[in-house]
Amino acid sequence: SQTIHQWPATLVQPVGSPLSLECTVEGTSNPNLYWYRQAAGRGLQLLFYSVGIGQISSEVPQNLSASRPQDRQFILSSKKLLLSDSGFYLCAWSVRGVEKLFFGSGTQLSVL
Amino acid sequence: RKEVEQDPGPFNVPEGATVAFNCTYSNSASQSFFWYRQDCRKEPKLLMSVYSSGNEDGRFTAQLNRASQYISLLIRDSKLSDSATYLCVVRPVGSSASKIIFGSGTRLSIRP
């Protein structure tokens, strides 16, 4: 069966520090991969999605970047975090051509 | 205009009541629609797909109105456990077909 792993679950970082969140999927090949962010009490904002290795679509200009070095690995990064980067970050995957999303358990990021 | 819009609520209804909320979308060519449920500080989970002819799953009924570009979710005989945020999801067509957009969510609170 397919599983998605996202870590860490909680992260507290100072302003200006770097960020790296990792997400891996098991049990499937060629998944579409997604990073979403959710601010407190708000909806999910699509940040990046990827349909293949090295193929990244960015939805919102911001302080973040994403990479997909391997088929089932999706990384969210920042060189210098801002206060506004705080939020709940969710990684998700879907089978290509099928729209159902399966989410990781999320990372609660607090930038102080 | 946002691609997907929802009434944020909160909807506060007594146990046993029927409650319904809508979600509007801006792209008339959108093909796929879903409702997700999200509990506080957890990842969203698929509740049900929305089919053109409407579909039902137990106490939940989803409908699509293409002419007016909205989808709806009806919950009958609401339970305390139905308290959550309900997110509608729309998938565009064409080159952006992998871009899955979430509404901002509607908060539902069921009171005893």
PDB file of N, CA, C and O in Angstrom, chain B residues 13-73:
ATOM      1  N   VAL B  13     -24.795  24.440  14.295  1.00  0.00           N
ATOM      2  CA  VAL B  13     -26.125  23.855  14.227  1.00  0.00           C
ATOM      3  C   VAL B  13     -26.279  22.795  15.297  1.00  0.00           C
ATOM      4  O   VAL B  13     -25.291  22.199  15.748  1.00  0.00           O
ATOM      5  N   PRO B  14     -27.522  22.513  15.703  1.00  0.00           N
ATOM      6  CA  PRO B  14     -27.729  21.476  16.724  1.00  0.00           C
ATOM      7  C   PRO B  14     -27.611  20.083  16.128  1.00  0.00           C
ATOM      8  O   PRO B  14     -27.834  19.863  14.933  1.00  0.00           O
ATOM      9  N   GLU B  15     -27.287  19.170  16.976  1.00  0.00           N
ATOM     10  CA  GLU B  15     -27.199  17.775  16.578  1.00  0.00           C
ATOM     11  C   GLU B  15     -28.536  17.337  15.984  1.00  0.00           C
ATOM     12  O   GLU B  15     -29.597  17.698  16.483  1.00  0.00           O
ATOM     13  N   GLY B  16     -28.456  16.591  14.883  1.00  0.00           N
ATOM     14  CA  GLY B  16     -29.671  16.127  14.226  1.00  0.00           C
ATOM     15  C   GLY B  16     -30.161  17.030  13.113  1.00  0.00           C
ATOM     16  O   GLY B  16     -31.016  16.626  12.314  1.00  0.00           O
ATOM     17  N   ALA B  17     -29.623  18.226  13.048  1.00  0.00           N
ATOM     18  CA  ALA B  17     -30.059  19.168  12.009  1.00  0.00           C
ATOM     19  C   ALA B  17     -29.473  18.789  10.647  1.00  0.00           C
ATOM     20  O   ALA B  17     -28.530  18.013  10.544  1.00  0.00           O
ATOM     21  N   THR B  18     -30.076  19.385   9.634  1.00  0.00           N
ATOM     22  CA  THR B  18     -29.530  19.271   8.281  1.00  0.00           C
ATOM     23  C   THR B  18     -28.826  20.570   7.936  1.00  0.00           C
ATOM     24  O   THR B  18     -29.352  21.657   8.200  1.00  0.00           O
ATOM     25  N   VAL B  19     -27.659  20.455   7.369  1.00  0.00           N
ATOM     26  CA  VAL B  19     -26.886  21.658   7.031  1.00  0.00           C
ATOM     27  C   VAL B  19     -26.313  21.503   5.628  1.00  0.00           C
ATOM     28  O   VAL B  19     -26.001  20.386   5.201  1.00  0.00           O
ATOM     29  N   ALA B  20     -26.254  22.604   4.927  1.00  0.00           N
ATOM     30  CA  ALA B  20     -25.718  22.568   3.566  1.00  0.00           C
ATOM     31  C   ALA B  20     -24.835  23.781   3.327  1.00  0.00           C
ATOM     32  O   ALA B  20     -25.118  24.864   3.843  1.00  0.00           O
ATOM     33  N   PHE B  21     -23.781  23.579   2.573  1.00  0.00           N
ATOM     34  CA  PHE B  21     -22.957  24.717   2.167  1.00  0.00           C
ATOM     35  C   PHE B  21     -22.452  24.528   0.751  1.00  0.00           C
ATOM     36  O   PHE B  21     -22.372  23.414   0.248  1.00  0.00           O
ATOM     37  N   ASN B  22     -22.167  25.646   0.144  1.00  0.00           N
ATOM     38  CA  ASN B  22     -21.783  25.673  -1.260  1.00  0.00           C
ATOM     39  C   ASN B  22     -20.344  26.090  -1.450  1.00  0.00           C
ATOM     40  O   ASN B  22     -19.706  26.653  -0.554  1.00  0.00           O
ATOM     41  N   CYS B  23     -19.896  25.849  -2.660  1.00  0.00           N
ATOM     42  CA  CYS B  23     -18.565  26.253  -3.075  1.00  0.00           C
ATOM     43  C   CYS B  23     -18.667  26.675  -4.535  1.00  0.00           C
ATOM     44  O   CYS B  23     -19.169  25.916  -5.365  1.00  0.00           O
ATOM     45  N   THR B  24     -18.222  27.867  -4.864  1.00  0.00           N
ATOM     46  CA  THR B  24     -18.281  28.338  -6.246  1.00  0.00           C
ATOM     47  C   THR B  24     -16.901  28.288  -6.873  1.00  0.00           C
ATOM     48  O   THR B  24     -15.889  28.428  -6.191  1.00  0.00           O
ATOM     49  N   TYR B  25     -16.868  28.072  -8.178  1.00  0.00           N
ATOM     50  CA  TYR B  25     -15.595  28.024  -8.889  1.00  0.00           C
ATOM     51  C   TYR B  25     -15.671  28.914 -10.114  1.00  0.00           C
ATOM     52  O   TYR B  25     -16.739  29.127 -10.682  1.00  0.00           O
ATOM     53  N   SER B  26     -14.533  29.441 -10.513  1.00  0.00           N
ATOM     54  CA  SER B  26     -14.532  30.455 -11.570  1.00  0.00           C
ATOM     55  C   SER B  26     -14.285  29.888 -12.960  1.00  0.00           C
ATOM     56  O   SER B  26     -14.724  30.472 -13.951  1.00  0.00           O
ATOM     57  N   ASN B  27     -13.607  28.749 -13.050  1.00  0.00           N
ATOM     58  CA  ASN B  27     -13.271  28.186 -14.356  1.00  0.00           C
ATOM     59  C   ASN B  27     -14.387  27.256 -14.818  1.00  0.00           C
ATOM     60  O   ASN B  27     -14.545  26.160 -14.288  1.00  0.00           O
ATOM     61  N   SER B  28     -15.129  27.690 -15.807  1.00  0.00           N
ATOM     62  CA  SER B  28     -16.281  26.909 -16.254  1.00  0.00           C
ATOM     63  C   SER B  28     -15.884  25.570 -16.868  1.00  0.00           C
ATOM     64  O   SER B  28     -16.711  24.675 -16.994  1.00  0.00           O
ATOM     65  N   ALA B  29     -14.617  25.438 -17.249  1.00  0.00           N
ATOM     66  CA  ALA B  29     -14.172  24.181 -17.870  1.00  0.00           C
ATOM     67  C   ALA B  29     -13.666  23.174 -16.845  1.00  0.00           C
ATOM     68  O   ALA B  29     -13.226  22.092 -17.209  1.00  0.00           O
ATOM     69  N   SER B  30     -13.716  23.514 -15.568  1.00  0.00           N
ATOM     70  CA  SER B  30     -13.248  22.581 -14.532  1.00  0.00           C
ATOM     71  C   SER B  30     -13.995  21.270 -14.626  1.00  0.00           C
ATOM     72  O   SER B  30     -15.197  21.227 -14.913  1.00  0.00           O
ATOM     73  N   GLN B  31     -13.252  20.186 -14.389  1.00  0.00           N
ATOM     74  CA  GLN B  31     -13.827  18.867 -14.625  1.00  0.00           C
ATOM     75  C   GLN B  31     -14.067  18.051 -13.381  1.00  0.00           C
ATOM     76  O   GLN B  31     -14.984  17.241 -13.339  1.00  0.00           O
ATOM     77  N   SER B  32     -13.226  18.219 -12.385  1.00  0.00           N
ATOM     78  CA  SER B  32     -13.292  17.318 -11.227  1.00  0.00           C
ATOM     79  C   SER B  32     -13.472  18.112  -9.944  1.00  0.00           C
ATOM     80  O   SER B  32     -12.851  19.152  -9.756  1.00  0.00           O
ATOM     81  N   PHE B  33     -14.331  17.539  -9.096  1.00  0.00           N
ATOM     82  CA  PHE B  33     -14.704  18.245  -7.868  1.00  0.00           C
ATOM     83  C   PHE B  33     -14.751  17.261  -6.706  1.00  0.00           C
ATOM     84  O   PHE B  33     -15.171  16.112  -6.871  1.00  0.00           O
ATOM     85  N   PHE B  34     -14.329  17.750  -5.543  1.00  0.00           N
ATOM     86  CA  PHE B  34     -14.287  16.883  -4.371  1.00  0.00           C
ATOM     87  C   PHE B  34     -14.622  17.687  -3.129  1.00  0.00           C
ATOM     88  O   PHE B  34     -14.455  18.908  -3.090  1.00  0.00           O
ATOM     89  N   TRP B  35     -15.036  16.976  -2.097  1.00  0.00           N
ATOM     90  CA  TRP B  35     -15.135  17.546  -0.754  1.00  0.00           C
ATOM     91  C   TRP B  35     -14.148  16.803   0.144  1.00  0.00           C
ATOM     92  O   TRP B  35     -14.109  15.563   0.148  1.00  0.00           O
ATOM     93  N   TYR B  36     -13.367  17.598   0.887  1.00  0.00           N
ATOM     94  CA  TYR B  36     -12.461  17.050   1.881  1.00  0.00           C
ATOM     95  C   TYR B  36     -12.914  17.529   3.256  1.00  0.00           C
ATOM     96  O   TYR B  36     -13.515  18.599   3.402  1.00  0.00           O
ATOM     97  N   ARG B  37     -12.554  16.746   4.253  1.00  0.00           N
ATOM     98  CA  ARG B  37     -12.833  17.128   5.633  1.00  0.00           C
ATOM     99  C   ARG B  37     -11.488  17.299   6.340  1.00  0.00           C
ATOM    100  O   ARG B  37     -10.570  16.491   6.155  1.00  0.00           O
ATOM    101  N   GLN B  38     -11.403  18.351   7.153  1.00  0.00           N
ATOM    102  CA  GLN B  38     -10.183  18.576   7.913  1.00  0.00           C
ATOM    103  C   GLN B  38     -10.528  18.843   9.373  1.00  0.00           C
ATOM    104  O   GLN B  38     -11.263  19.779   9.695  1.00  0.00           O
ATOM    105  N   ASP B  39      -9.979  18.023  10.247  1.00  0.00           N
ATOM    106  CA  ASP B  39     -10.100  18.260  11.677  1.00  0.00           C
ATOM    107  C   ASP B  39      -8.969  19.193  12.106  1.00  0.00           C
ATOM    108  O   ASP B  39      -7.935  19.302  11.437  1.00  0.00           O
ATOM    109  N   CYS B  40      -9.178  19.827  13.259  1.00  0.00           N
ATOM    110  CA  CYS B  40      -8.251  20.860  13.696  1.00  0.00           C
ATOM    111  C   CYS B  40      -6.811  20.345  13.752  1.00  0.00           C
ATOM    112  O   CYS B  40      -6.530  19.329  14.375  1.00  0.00           O
ATOM    113  N   ARG B  41      -5.925  21.053  13.056  1.00  0.00           N
ATOM    114  CA  ARG B  41      -4.490  20.767  13.062  1.00  0.00           C
ATOM    115  C   ARG B  41      -4.154  19.364  12.543  1.00  0.00           C
ATOM    116  O   ARG B  41      -3.150  18.771  12.927  1.00  0.00           O
ATOM    117  N   LYS B  42      -5.030  18.860  11.685  1.00  0.00           N
ATOM    118  CA  LYS B  42      -4.764  17.570  11.052  1.00  0.00           C
ATOM    119  C   LYS B  42      -4.749  17.749   9.536  1.00  0.00           C
ATOM    120  O   LYS B  42      -5.151  18.789   9.021  1.00  0.00           O
ATOM    121  N   GLU B  43      -4.305  16.718   8.836  1.00  0.00           N
ATOM    122  CA  GLU B  43      -4.320  16.785   7.397  1.00  0.00           C
ATOM    123  C   GLU B  43      -5.724  16.571   6.852  1.00  0.00           C
ATOM    124  O   GLU B  43      -6.527  15.855   7.447  1.00  0.00           O
ATOM    125  N   PRO B  44      -6.055  17.162   5.721  1.00  0.00           N
ATOM    126  CA  PRO B  44      -7.371  16.944   5.109  1.00  0.00           C
ATOM    127  C   PRO B  44      -7.501  15.508   4.623  1.00  0.00           C
ATOM    128  O   PRO B  44      -6.528  14.878   4.219  1.00  0.00           O
ATOM    129  N   LYS B  45      -8.722  15.026   4.667  1.00  0.00           N
ATOM    130  CA  LYS B  45      -8.991  13.675   4.175  1.00  0.00           C
ATOM    131  C   LYS B  45     -10.188  13.720   3.237  1.00  0.00           C
ATOM    132  O   LYS B  45     -11.145  14.450   3.477  1.00  0.00           O
ATOM    133  N   LEU B  46     -10.100  12.929   2.183  1.00  0.00           N
ATOM    134  CA  LEU B  46     -11.155  12.919   1.181  1.00  0.00           C
ATOM    135  C   LEU B  46     -12.468  12.445   1.794  1.00  0.00           C
ATOM    136  O   LEU B  46     -12.537  11.379   2.405  1.00  0.00           O
ATOM    137  N   LEU B  47     -13.503  13.247   1.618  1.00  0.00           N
ATOM    138  CA  LEU B  47     -14.836  12.885   2.085  1.00  0.00           C
ATOM    139  C   LEU B  47     -15.607  12.209   0.958  1.00  0.00           C
ATOM    140  O   LEU B  47     -16.112  11.119   1.107  1.00  0.00           O
ATOM    141  N   MET B  48     -15.682  12.895  -0.173  1.00  0.00           N
ATOM    142  CA  MET B  48     -16.377  12.308  -1.314  1.00  0.00           C
ATOM    143  C   MET B  48     -16.087  13.090  -2.592  1.00  0.00           C
ATOM    144  O   MET B  48     -15.779  14.270  -2.555  1.00  0.00           O
ATOM    145  N   SER B  49     -16.166  12.374  -3.691  1.00  0.00           N
ATOM    146  CA  SER B  49     -16.090  13.020  -4.994  1.00  0.00           C
ATOM    147  C   SER B  49     -17.463  13.596  -5.327  1.00  0.00           C
ATOM    148  O   SER B  49     -18.466  13.206  -4.728  1.00  0.00           O
ATOM    149  N   VAL B  50     -17.495  14.499  -6.276  1.00  0.00           N
ATOM    150  CA  VAL B  50     -18.762  15.086  -6.701  1.00  0.00           C
ATOM    151  C   VAL B  50     -18.977  14.745  -8.164  1.00  0.00           C
ATOM    152  O   VAL B  50     -18.182  15.155  -9.019  1.00  0.00           O
ATOM    153  N   TYR B  51     -20.016  14.013  -8.450  1.00  0.00           N
ATOM    154  CA  TYR B  51     -20.302  13.593  -9.809  1.00  0.00           C
ATOM    155  C   TYR B  51     -21.376  14.473 -10.431  1.00  0.00           C
ATOM    156  O   TYR B  51     -22.187  15.087  -9.729  1.00  0.00           O
ATOM    157  N   SER B  52     -21.383  14.517 -11.731  1.00  0.00           N
ATOM    158  CA  SER B  52     -22.294  15.414 -12.446  1.00  0.00           C
ATOM    159  C   SER B  52     -23.755  15.173 -12.089  1.00  0.00           C
ATOM    160  O   SER B  52     -24.557  16.109 -12.005  1.00  0.00           O
ATOM    161  N   SER B  53     -24.083  13.909 -11.849  1.00  0.00           N
ATOM    162  CA  SER B  53     -25.487  13.569 -11.562  1.00  0.00           C
ATOM    163  C   SER B  53     -25.802  13.683 -10.080  1.00  0.00           C
ATOM    164  O   SER B  53     -26.923  13.404  -9.662  1.00  0.00           O
ATOM    165  N   GLY B  54     -24.835  14.093  -9.301  1.00  0.00           N
ATOM    166  CA  GLY B  54     -25.042  14.131  -7.851  1.00  0.00           C
ATOM    167  C   GLY B  54     -24.789  12.755  -7.260  1.00  0.00           C
ATOM    168  O   GLY B  54     -24.981  11.733  -7.930  1.00  0.00           O
ATOM    169  N   ASN B  55     -24.340  12.713  -6.040  1.00  0.00           N
ATOM    170  CA  ASN B  55     -24.089  11.428  -5.408  1.00  0.00           C
ATOM    171  C   ASN B  55     -24.266  11.518  -3.901  1.00  0.00           C
ATOM    172  O   ASN B  55     -24.185  12.590  -3.306  1.00  0.00           O
ATOM    173  N   GLU B  56     -24.525  10.357  -3.330  1.00  0.00           N
ATOM    174  CA  GLU B  56     -24.858  10.281  -1.919  1.00  0.00           C
ATOM    175  C   GLU B  56     -23.995   9.220  -1.262  1.00  0.00           C
ATOM    176  O   GLU B  56     -23.708   8.175  -1.858  1.00  0.00           O
ATOM    177  N   ASP B  57     -23.591   9.517  -0.032  1.00  0.00           N
ATOM    178  CA  ASP B  57     -22.833   8.539   0.750  1.00  0.00           C
ATOM    179  C   ASP B  57     -23.328   8.630   2.177  1.00  0.00           C
ATOM    180  O   ASP B  57     -22.903   9.505   2.935  1.00  0.00           O
ATOM    181  N   GLY B  58     -24.268   7.745   2.494  1.00  0.00           N
ATOM    182  CA  GLY B  58     -24.857   7.792   3.826  1.00  0.00           C
ATOM    183  C   GLY B  58     -25.602   9.098   4.057  1.00  0.00           C
ATOM    184  O   GLY B  58     -26.508   9.454   3.301  1.00  0.00           O
ATOM    185  N   ARG B  59     -25.190   9.833   5.060  1.00  0.00           N
ATOM    186  CA  ARG B  59     -25.856  11.096   5.401  1.00  0.00           C
ATOM    187  C   ARG B  59     -25.381  12.275   4.557  1.00  0.00           C
ATOM    188  O   ARG B  59     -25.888  13.383   4.697  1.00  0.00           O
ATOM    189  N   PHE B  60     -24.423  12.030   3.697  1.00  0.00           N
ATOM    190  CA  PHE B  60     -23.814  13.107   2.915  1.00  0.00           C
ATOM    191  C   PHE B  60     -24.264  13.040   1.451  1.00  0.00           C
ATOM    192  O   PHE B  60     -24.266  11.972   0.842  1.00  0.00           O
ATOM    193  N   THR B  61     -24.647  14.196   0.929  1.00  0.00           N
ATOM    194  CA  THR B  61     -25.040  14.301  -0.475  1.00  0.00           C
ATOM    195  C   THR B  61     -24.258  15.428  -1.119  1.00  0.00           C
ATOM    196  O   THR B  61     -24.221  16.543  -0.589  1.00  0.00           O
ATOM    197  N   ALA B  62     -23.652  15.133  -2.250  1.00  0.00           N
ATOM    198  CA  ALA B  62     -22.903  16.154  -2.990  1.00  0.00           C
ATOM    199  C   ALA B  62     -23.582  16.394  -4.321  1.00  0.00           C
ATOM    200  O   ALA B  62     -24.081  15.461  -4.955  1.00  0.00           O
ATOM    201  N   GLN B  63     -23.612  17.657  -4.730  1.00  0.00           N
ATOM    202  CA  GLN B  63     -24.224  17.989  -6.011  1.00  0.00           C
ATOM    203  C   GLN B  63     -23.365  18.996  -6.754  1.00  0.00           C
ATOM    204  O   GLN B  63     -22.631  19.784  -6.150  1.00  0.00           O
ATOM    205  N   LEU B  64     -23.510  18.948  -8.071  1.00  0.00           N
ATOM    206  CA  LEU B  64     -22.773  19.853  -8.953  1.00  0.00           C
ATOM    207  C   LEU B  64     -23.775  20.617  -9.809  1.00  0.00           C
ATOM    208  O   LEU B  64     -24.655  20.014 -10.421  1.00  0.00           O
ATOM    209  N   ASN B  65     -23.624  21.915  -9.853  1.00  0.00           N
ATOM    210  CA  ASN B  65     -24.442  22.760 -10.715  1.00  0.00           C
ATOM    211  C   ASN B  65     -23.506  23.481 -11.667  1.00  0.00           C
ATOM    212  O   ASN B  65     -22.896  24.493 -11.326  1.00  0.00           O
ATOM    213  N   ARG B  66     -23.386  22.918 -12.868  1.00  0.00           N
ATOM    214  CA  ARG B  66     -22.435  23.487 -13.837  1.00  0.00           C
ATOM    215  C   ARG B  66     -22.909  24.849 -14.359  1.00  0.00           C
ATOM    216  O   ARG B  66     -22.087  25.724 -14.618  1.00  0.00           O
ATOM    217  N   ALA B  67     -24.196  25.004 -14.496  1.00  0.00           N
ATOM    218  CA  ALA B  67     -24.700  26.271 -15.050  1.00  0.00           C
ATOM    219  C   ALA B  67     -24.331  27.439 -14.145  1.00  0.00           C
ATOM    220  O   ALA B  67     -23.948  28.512 -14.614  1.00  0.00           O
ATOM    221  N   SER B  68     -24.443  27.228 -12.847  1.00  0.00           N
ATOM    222  CA  SER B  68     -24.146  28.293 -11.894  1.00  0.00           C
ATOM    223  C   SER B  68     -22.747  28.165 -11.289  1.00  0.00           C
ATOM    224  O   SER B  68     -22.361  28.968 -10.458  1.00  0.00           O
ATOM    225  N   GLN B  69     -22.039  27.133 -11.702  1.00  0.00           N
ATOM    226  CA  GLN B  69     -20.655  26.914 -11.283  1.00  0.00           C
ATOM    227  C   GLN B  69     -20.511  26.830  -9.775  1.00  0.00           C
ATOM    228  O   GLN B  69     -19.746  27.602  -9.158  1.00  0.00           O
ATOM    229  N   TYR B  70     -21.239  25.905  -9.184  1.00  0.00           N
ATOM    230  CA  TYR B  70     -21.012  25.648  -7.776  1.00  0.00           C
ATOM    231  C   TYR B  70     -21.242  24.174  -7.479  1.00  0.00           C
ATOM    232  O   TYR B  70     -21.928  23.458  -8.209  1.00  0.00           O
ATOM    233  N   ILE B  71     -20.631  23.743  -6.385  1.00  0.00           N
ATOM    234  CA  ILE B  71     -20.901  22.420  -5.847  1.00  0.00           C
ATOM    235  C   ILE B  71     -21.435  22.603  -4.433  1.00  0.00           C
ATOM    236  O   ILE B  71     -21.198  23.637  -3.801  1.00  0.00           O
ATOM    237  N   SER B  72     -22.163  21.624  -3.981  1.00  0.00           N
ATOM    238  CA  SER B  72     -22.761  21.723  -2.651  1.00  0.00           C
ATOM    239  C   SER B  72     -22.561  20.431  -1.880  1.00  0.00           C
ATOM    240  O   SER B  72     -22.345  19.355  -2.461  1.00  0.00           O
ATOM    241  N   LEU B  73     -22.609  20.568  -0.576  1.00  0.00           N
ATOM    242  CA  LEU B  73     -22.531  19.423   0.322  1.00  0.00           C
ATOM    243  C   LEU B  73     -23.663  19.549   1.319  1.00  0.00           C
ATOM    244  O   LEU B  73     -23.805  20.572   1.975  1.00  0.00           O
TER     245      LEU B  73
END
